[in-house]
Short mmCIF file of C-alpha atoms and ligand atoms in Angstrom, two decimals:
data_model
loop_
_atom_site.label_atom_id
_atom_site.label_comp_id
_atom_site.label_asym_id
_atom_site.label_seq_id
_atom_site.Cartn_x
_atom_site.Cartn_y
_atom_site.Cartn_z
CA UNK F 1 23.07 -21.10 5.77
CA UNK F 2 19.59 -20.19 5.54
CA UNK F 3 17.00 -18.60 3.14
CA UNK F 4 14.95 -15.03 3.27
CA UNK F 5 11.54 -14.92 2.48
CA UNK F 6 9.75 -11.50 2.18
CA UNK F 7 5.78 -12.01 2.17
CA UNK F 8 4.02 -8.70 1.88
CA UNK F 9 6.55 -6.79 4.31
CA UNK F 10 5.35 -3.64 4.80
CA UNK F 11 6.71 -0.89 7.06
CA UNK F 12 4.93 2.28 8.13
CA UNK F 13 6.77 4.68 10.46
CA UNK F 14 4.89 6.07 13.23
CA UNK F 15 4.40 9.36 11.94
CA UNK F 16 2.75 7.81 9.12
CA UNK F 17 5.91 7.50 6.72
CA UNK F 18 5.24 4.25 4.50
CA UNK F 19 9.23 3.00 4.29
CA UNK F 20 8.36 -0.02 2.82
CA UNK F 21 4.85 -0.30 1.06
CA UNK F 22 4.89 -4.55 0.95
CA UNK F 23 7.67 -6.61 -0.54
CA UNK F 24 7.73 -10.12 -1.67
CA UNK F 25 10.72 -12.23 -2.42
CA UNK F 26 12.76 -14.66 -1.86
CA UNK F 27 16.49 -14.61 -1.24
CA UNK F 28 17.91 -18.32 -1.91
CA UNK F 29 20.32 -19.57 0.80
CA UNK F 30 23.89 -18.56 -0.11
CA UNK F 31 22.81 -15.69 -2.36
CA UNK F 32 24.25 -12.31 -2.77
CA UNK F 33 21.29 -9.94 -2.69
CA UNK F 34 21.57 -6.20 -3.41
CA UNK F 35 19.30 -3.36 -2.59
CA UNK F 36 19.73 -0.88 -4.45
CA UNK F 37 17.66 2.48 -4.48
CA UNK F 38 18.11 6.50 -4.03
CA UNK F 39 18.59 7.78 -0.88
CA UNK F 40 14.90 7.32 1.53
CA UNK F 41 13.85 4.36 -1.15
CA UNK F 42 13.42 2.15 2.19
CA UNK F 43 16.54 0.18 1.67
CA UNK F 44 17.37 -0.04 5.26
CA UNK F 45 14.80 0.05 6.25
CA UNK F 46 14.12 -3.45 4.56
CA UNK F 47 17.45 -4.45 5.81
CA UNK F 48 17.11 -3.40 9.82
CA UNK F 49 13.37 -5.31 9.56
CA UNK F 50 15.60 -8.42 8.88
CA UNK F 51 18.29 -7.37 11.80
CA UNK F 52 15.28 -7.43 14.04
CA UNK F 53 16.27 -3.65 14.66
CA UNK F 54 12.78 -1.93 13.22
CA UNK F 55 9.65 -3.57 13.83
CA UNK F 56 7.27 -5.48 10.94
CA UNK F 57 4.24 -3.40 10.68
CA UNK F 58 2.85 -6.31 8.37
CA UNK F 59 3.44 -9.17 6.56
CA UNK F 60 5.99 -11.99 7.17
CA UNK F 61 9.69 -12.46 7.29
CA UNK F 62 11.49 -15.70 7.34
CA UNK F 63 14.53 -16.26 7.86
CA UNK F 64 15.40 -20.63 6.88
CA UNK F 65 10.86 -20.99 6.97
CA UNK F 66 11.10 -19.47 10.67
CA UNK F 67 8.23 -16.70 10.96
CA UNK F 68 11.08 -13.71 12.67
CA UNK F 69 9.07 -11.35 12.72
CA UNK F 70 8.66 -11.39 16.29
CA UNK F 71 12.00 -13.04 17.26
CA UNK F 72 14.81 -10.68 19.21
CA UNK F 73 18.31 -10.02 16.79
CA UNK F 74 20.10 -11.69 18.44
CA UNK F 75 18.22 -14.83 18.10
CA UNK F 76 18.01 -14.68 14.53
CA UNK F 77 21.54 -16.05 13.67
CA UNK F 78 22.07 -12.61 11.61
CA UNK F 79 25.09 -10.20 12.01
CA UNK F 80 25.25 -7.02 10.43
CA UNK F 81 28.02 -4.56 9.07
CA UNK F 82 27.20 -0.70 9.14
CA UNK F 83 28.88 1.97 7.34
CA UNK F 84 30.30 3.68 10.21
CA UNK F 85 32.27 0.57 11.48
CA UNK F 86 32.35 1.69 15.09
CA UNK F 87 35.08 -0.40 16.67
CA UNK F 88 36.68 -0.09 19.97
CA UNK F 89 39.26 2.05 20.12
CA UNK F 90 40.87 0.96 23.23
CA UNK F 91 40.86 -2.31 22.00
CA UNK F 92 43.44 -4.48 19.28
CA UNK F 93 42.26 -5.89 16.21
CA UNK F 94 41.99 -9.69 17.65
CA UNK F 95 39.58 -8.08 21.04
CA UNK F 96 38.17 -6.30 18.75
CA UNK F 97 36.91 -9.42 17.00
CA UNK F 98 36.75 -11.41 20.16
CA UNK F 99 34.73 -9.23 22.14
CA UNK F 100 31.00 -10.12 20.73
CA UNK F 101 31.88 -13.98 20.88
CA UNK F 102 33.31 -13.48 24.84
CA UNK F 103 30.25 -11.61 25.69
CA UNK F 104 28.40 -14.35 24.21
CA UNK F 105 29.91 -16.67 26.87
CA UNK F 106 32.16 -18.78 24.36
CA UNK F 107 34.71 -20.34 26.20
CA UNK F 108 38.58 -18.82 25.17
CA UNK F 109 39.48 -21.69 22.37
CA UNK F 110 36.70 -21.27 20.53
CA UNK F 111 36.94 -17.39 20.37
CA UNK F 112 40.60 -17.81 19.83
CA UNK F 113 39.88 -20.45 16.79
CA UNK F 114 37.10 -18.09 15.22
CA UNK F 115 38.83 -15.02 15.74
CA UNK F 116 41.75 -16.72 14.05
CA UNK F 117 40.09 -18.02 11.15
CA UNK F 118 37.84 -14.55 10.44
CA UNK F 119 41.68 -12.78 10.46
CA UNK F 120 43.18 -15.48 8.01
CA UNK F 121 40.28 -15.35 5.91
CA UNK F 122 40.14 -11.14 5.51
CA UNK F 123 43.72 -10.85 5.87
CA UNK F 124 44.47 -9.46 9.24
CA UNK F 125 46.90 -11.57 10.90
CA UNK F 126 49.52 -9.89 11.15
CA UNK F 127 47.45 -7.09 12.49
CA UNK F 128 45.66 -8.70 15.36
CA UNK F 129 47.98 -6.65 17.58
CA UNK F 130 47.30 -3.13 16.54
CA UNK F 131 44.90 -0.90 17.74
CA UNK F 132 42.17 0.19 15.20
CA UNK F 133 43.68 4.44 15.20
CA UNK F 134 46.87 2.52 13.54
CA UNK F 135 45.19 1.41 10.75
CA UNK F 136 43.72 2.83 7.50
CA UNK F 137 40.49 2.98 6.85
CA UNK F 138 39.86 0.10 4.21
CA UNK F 139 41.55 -2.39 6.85
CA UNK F 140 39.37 -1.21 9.54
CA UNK F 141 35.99 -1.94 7.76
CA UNK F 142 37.95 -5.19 7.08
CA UNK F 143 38.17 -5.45 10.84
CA UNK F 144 33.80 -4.86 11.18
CA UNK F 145 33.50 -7.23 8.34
CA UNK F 146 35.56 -9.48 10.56
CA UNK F 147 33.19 -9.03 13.68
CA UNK F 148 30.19 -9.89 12.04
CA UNK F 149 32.31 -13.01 10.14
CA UNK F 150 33.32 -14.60 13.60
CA UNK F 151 29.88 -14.89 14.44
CA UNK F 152 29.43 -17.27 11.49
CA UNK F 153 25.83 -16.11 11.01
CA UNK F 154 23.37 -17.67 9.02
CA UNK F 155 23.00 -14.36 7.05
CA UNK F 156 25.33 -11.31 6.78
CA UNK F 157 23.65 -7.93 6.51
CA UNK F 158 25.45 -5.09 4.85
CA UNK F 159 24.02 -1.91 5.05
CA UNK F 160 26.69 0.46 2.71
CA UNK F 161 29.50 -0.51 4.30
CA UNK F 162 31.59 1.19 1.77
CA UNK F 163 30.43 4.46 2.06
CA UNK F 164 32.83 5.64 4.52
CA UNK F 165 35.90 4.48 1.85
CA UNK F 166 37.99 6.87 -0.80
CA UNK F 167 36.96 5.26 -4.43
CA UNK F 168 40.33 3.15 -4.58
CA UNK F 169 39.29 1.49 -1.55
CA UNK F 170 35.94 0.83 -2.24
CA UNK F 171 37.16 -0.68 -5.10
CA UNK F 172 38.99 -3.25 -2.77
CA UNK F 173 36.85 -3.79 -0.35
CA UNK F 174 34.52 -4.66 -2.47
CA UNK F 175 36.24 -7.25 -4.33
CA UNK F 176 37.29 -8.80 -0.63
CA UNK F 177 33.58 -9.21 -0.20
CA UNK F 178 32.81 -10.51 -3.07
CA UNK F 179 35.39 -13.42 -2.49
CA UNK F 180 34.23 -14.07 1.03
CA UNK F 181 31.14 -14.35 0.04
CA UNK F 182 32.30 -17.05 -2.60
CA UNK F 183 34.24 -18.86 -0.13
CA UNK F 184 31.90 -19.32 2.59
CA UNK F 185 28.80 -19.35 0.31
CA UNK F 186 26.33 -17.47 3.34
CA UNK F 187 23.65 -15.68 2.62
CA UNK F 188 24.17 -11.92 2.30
CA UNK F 189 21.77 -9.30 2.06
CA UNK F 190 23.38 -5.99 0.94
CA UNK F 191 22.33 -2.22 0.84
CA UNK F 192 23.57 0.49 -1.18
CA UNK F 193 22.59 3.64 -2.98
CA UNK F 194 25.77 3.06 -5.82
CA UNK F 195 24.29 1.57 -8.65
CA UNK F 196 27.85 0.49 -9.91
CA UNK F 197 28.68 -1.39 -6.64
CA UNK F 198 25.32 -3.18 -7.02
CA UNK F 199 25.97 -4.29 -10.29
CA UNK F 200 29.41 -5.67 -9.98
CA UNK F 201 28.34 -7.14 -6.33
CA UNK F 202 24.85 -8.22 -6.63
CA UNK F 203 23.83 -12.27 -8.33
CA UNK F 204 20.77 -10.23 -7.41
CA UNK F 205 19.30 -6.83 -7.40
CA UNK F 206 16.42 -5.53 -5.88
CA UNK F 207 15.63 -2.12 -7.39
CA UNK F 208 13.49 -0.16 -4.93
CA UNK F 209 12.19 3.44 -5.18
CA UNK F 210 9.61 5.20 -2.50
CA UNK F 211 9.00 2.01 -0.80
CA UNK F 212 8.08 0.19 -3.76
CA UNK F 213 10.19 -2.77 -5.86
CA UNK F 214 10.94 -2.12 -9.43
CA UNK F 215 12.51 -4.95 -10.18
CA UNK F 216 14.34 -7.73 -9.04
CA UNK F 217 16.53 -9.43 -11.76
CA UNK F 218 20.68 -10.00 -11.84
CA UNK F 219 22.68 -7.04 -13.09
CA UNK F 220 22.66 -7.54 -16.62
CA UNK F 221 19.32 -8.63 -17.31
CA UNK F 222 18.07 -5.38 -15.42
CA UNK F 223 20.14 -3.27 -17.84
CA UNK F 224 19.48 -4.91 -20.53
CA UNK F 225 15.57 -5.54 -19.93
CA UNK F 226 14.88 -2.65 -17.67
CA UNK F 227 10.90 -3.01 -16.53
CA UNK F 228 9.93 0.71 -16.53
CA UNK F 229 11.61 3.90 -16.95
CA UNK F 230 13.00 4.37 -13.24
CA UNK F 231 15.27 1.33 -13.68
CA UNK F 232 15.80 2.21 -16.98
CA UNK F 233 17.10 5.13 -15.80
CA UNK F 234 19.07 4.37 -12.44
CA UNK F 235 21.15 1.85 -13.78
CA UNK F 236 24.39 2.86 -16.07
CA UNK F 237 26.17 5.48 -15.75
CA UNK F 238 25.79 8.10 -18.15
CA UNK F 239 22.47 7.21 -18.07
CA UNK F 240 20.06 5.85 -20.69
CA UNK F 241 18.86 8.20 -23.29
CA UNK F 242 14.93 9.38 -23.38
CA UNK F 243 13.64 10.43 -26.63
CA UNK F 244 9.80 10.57 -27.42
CA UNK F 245 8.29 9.22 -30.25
CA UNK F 246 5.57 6.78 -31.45
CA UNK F 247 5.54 3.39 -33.57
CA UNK F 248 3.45 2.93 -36.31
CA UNK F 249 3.09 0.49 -39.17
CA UNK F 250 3.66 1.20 -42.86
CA UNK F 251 1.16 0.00 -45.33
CA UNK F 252 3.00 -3.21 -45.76
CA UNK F 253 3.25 -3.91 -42.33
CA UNK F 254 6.31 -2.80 -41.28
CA UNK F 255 6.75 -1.39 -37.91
CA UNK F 256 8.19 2.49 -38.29
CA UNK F 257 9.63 4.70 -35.36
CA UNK F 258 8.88 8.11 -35.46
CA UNK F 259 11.01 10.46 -32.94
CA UNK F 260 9.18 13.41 -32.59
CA UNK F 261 12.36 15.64 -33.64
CA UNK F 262 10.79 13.79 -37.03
CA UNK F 263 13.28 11.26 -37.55
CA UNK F 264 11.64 7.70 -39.01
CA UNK F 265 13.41 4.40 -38.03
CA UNK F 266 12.61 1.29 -40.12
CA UNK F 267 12.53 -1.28 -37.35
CA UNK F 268 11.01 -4.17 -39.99
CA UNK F 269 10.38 -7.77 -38.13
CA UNK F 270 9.35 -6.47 -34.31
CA UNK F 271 8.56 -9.01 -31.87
CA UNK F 272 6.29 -5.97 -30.30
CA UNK F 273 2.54 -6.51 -28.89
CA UNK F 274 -0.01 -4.33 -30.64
CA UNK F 275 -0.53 -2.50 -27.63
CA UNK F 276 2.98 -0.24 -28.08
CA UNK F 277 1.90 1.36 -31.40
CA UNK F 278 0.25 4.34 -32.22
CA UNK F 279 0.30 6.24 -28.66
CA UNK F 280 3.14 8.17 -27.25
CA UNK F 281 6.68 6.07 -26.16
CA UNK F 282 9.54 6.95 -24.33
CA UNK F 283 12.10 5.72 -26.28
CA UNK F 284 15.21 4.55 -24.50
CA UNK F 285 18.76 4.29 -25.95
CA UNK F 286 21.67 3.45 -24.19
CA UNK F 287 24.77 5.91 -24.72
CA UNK F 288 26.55 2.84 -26.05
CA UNK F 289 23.58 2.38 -28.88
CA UNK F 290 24.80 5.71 -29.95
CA UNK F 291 27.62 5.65 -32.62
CA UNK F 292 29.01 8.30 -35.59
CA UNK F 293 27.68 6.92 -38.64
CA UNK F 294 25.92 7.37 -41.24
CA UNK F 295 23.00 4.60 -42.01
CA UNK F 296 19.72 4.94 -42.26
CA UNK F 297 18.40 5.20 -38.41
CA UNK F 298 21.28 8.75 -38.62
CA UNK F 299 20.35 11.99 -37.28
CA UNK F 300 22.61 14.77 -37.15
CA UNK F 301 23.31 16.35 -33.94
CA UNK F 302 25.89 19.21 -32.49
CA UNK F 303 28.41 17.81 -30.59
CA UNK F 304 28.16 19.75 -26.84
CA UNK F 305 30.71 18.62 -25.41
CA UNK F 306 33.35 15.82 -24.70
CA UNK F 307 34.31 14.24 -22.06
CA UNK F 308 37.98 11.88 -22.71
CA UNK F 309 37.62 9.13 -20.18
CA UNK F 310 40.54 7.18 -20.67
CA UNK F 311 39.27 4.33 -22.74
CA UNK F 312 36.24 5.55 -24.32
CA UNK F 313 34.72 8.86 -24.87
CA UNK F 314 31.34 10.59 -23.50
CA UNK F 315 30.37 12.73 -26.38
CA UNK F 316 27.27 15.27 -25.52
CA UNK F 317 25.01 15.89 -27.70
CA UNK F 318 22.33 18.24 -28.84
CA UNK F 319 19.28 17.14 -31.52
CA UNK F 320 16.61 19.79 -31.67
CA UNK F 321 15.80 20.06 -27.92
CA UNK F 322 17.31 16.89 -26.69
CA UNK F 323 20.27 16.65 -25.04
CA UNK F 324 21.56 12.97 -25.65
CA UNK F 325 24.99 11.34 -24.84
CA UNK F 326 27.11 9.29 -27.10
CA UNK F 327 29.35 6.60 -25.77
CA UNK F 328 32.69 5.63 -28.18
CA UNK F 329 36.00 4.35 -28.23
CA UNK F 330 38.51 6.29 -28.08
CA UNK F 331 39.05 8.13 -32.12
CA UNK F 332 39.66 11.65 -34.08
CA UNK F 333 35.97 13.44 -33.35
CA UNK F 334 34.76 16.83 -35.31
CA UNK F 335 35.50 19.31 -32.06
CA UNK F 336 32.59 20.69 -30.07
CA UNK F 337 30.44 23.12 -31.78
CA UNK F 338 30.34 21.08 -34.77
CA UNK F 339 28.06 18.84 -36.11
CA UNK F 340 27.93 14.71 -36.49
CA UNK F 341 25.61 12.29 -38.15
CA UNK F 342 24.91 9.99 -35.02
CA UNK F 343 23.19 6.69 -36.16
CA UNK F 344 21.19 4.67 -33.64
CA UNK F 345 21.25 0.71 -33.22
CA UNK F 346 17.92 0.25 -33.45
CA UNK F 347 18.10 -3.01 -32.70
CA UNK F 348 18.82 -2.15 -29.32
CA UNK F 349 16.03 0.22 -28.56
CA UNK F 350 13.42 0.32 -25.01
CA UNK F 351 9.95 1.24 -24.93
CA UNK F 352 7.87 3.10 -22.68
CA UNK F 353 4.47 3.44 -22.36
CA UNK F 354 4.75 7.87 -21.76
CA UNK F 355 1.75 7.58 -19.25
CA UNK F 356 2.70 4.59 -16.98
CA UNK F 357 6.37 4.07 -17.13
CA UNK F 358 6.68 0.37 -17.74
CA UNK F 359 8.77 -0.95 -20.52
CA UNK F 360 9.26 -3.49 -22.75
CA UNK F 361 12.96 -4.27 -24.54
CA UNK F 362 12.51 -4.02 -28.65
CA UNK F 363 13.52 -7.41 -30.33
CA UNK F 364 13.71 -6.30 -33.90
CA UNK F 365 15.21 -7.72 -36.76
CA UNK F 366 16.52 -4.60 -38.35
P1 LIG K 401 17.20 4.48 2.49
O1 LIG K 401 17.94 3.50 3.31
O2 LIG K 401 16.82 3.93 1.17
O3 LIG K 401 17.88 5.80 2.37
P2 LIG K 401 15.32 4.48 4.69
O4 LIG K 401 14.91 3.07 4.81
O5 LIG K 401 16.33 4.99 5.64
O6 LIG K 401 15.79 4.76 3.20
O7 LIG K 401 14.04 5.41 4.79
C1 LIG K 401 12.87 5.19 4.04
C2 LIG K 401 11.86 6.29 4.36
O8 LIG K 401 11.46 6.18 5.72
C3 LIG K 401 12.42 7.69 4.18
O9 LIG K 401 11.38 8.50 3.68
C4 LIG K 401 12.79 8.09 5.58
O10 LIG K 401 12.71 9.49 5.74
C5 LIG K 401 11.76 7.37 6.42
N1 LIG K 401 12.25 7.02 7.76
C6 LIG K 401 13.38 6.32 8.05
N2 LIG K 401 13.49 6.13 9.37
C7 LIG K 401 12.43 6.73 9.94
C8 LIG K 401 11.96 6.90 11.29
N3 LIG K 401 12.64 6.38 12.33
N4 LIG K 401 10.82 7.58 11.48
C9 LIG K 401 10.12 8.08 10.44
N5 LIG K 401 10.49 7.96 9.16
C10 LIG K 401 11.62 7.30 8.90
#
């Protein structure tokens, strides 16, 4: 069990490439940490600066308030997963698992206890037998989580050990993790570029883009208080609408919304500093905050396109320039071509300052 603690970590490549431009935070002992970013956001890099695998070009890393930065992997009590699960393919599922601990030097018992325990615990006892090119690929990366778990590190580092999996299995896999991590409760740092697998995985996300952190909050606070517009719009899937527009108060003091297509929303009571009126906003709505209706935040818009998705329904949308998508339960729709009054829950609205990015979540009584 042990804690992470990220003081000013910064990582510059040697030809100059800032990875990681200086990260602070801490990751409690027996969290499940997530970092989360596009592709090149420094994610693993992060991740092999705690695997002792890329060297700290400043700043401090502890690992249970031991300074690591200069400590060798493996004496860091840390044991990583990687995508490509690399196992031996000469070798069964139980020397597979073995082999770290023998070379290690741990007498025969205790590999055979550990490598017992990892296989009851990830479901691979009746497997210990096989070799690896029998088996699929979701029971495999069962098999590398099972390597690092016989180690019984202090910290688990997962750097998108799905990636390699067909969706169904992801799916699986990922659940499998999520229970071991419940059930032995160690530390787990975890990288991937999938915003859905970070939200169902992750207590805790750190949202990183060109080596800088966004945001570090648990899944649904970060959709549902997104600090700036890149978090706003990497998590959820579709994606959060972007109008522009501007707020203003009426003469009685009532704050107004004003879309540039020209549509006004009354937003009344807004819990909104001064500072967000009167200059140009991104406004943000989630598809979801979209619904057919006719109220008084309604706009019409042609309906683009629709996309059936089982249990709800994308609906695309056009409104003057902006392409916007509508999320609804399943129900009879005008067809595509046609046109819909769409009525916004204004109650549910994001800000953005149009200049700087950074947000602020509307709390209006509307
Ligand atoms: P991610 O895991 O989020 O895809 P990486 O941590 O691999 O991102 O990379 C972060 C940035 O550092 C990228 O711009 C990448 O091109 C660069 N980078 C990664 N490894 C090296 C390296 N060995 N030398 C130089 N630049 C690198």
């Amino acid at each position: 069990m042990a804690k992470v603690q990220f003081d000013g970590v910064r990582k510059v490549y040697d030809n100059g490439q800032v990875a990681v431009a200086g990260a602070s935070f801490d990751i409690a002992d027996g969290e499940l940490m997530v970092l989360v970013g596009p592709s090149g956001c420094g994610k693993s890099t992060l991740l092999r600066m705690v695997a002792g695998l890329e060297e700290i070009s400043a700043g401090q890393l502890r690992i249970d308030e031991r300074v690591v930065n200069d400590v060798a992997p493996k004496d860091r009590d840390i044991a990583m997963v990687f995508q490509n699960y690399a196992l031996y393919p000469h070798m069964t599922v139980a020397e597979n698992l073995g082999f770290g601990l023998k070379l290690r030097g741990h007498d025969k018992a205790e590999v055979q206890r550990r490598v017992r325990e990892a296989a009851d615990s990830l479901g691979l006892t009746s497997m210990l037998d096989k070799l690896p090119r029998a088996m699929s690929g979701g029971q495999r990366q069962r098999v590398a989580l099972g390597r690092a778990l016989v180690r019984e590190p202090a910290v688990f580092l997962l750097d998108e050990p799905l990636s390699n999996l067909d969706a169904k299995l992801r799916h699986s896999v990922r659940t499998e993790i999520a229970q071991l991590h419940r059930k032995l409760g160690t530390t787990m740092i975890y990288v991937t570029h999938d915003q859905v697998e970070a939200m169902t995985l992750g207590q805790r996300i750190v949202v990183l883009n060109e080596g800088v952190i966004q945001q570090i909050d648990t899944p649904m606070a970060l959709y549902d208080k997104p600090a700036n517009l890149f978090v706003a719009g990497f998590l959820g899937s579709p994606a959060m609408n972007m109008l522009r527009g501007q707020l203003r108060r009426d003469e009685a003091g009532s704050a107004m919304l004003w879309l540039d297509e020209g549509l006004g929303i009354a937003l009344g009571a807004v819990s909104l500093g001064a500072q967000w009126f009167d200059k140009p906003l991104v406004v943000g709505v989630r598809p979801e905050h979209l619904q057919p209706g006719g109220g008084a935040a309604a706009f019409k818009a042609r309906i683009e396109g629709l996309e059936p998705v089982g249990n709800e329904i994308f609906v695309n949308l056009r409104y003057g320039e902006q392409a916007l998508v509508m999320r609804v339960p399943p129900q009879q729709l005008p067809q595509v071509g046609q046109e819909i009054a769409v009525e916004v829950n204004a109650s549910k609205l994001h800000f953005f300052d149009a200049g700087s990015g950074s947000g602020s979540r509307i709390e209006a009584e509307v």
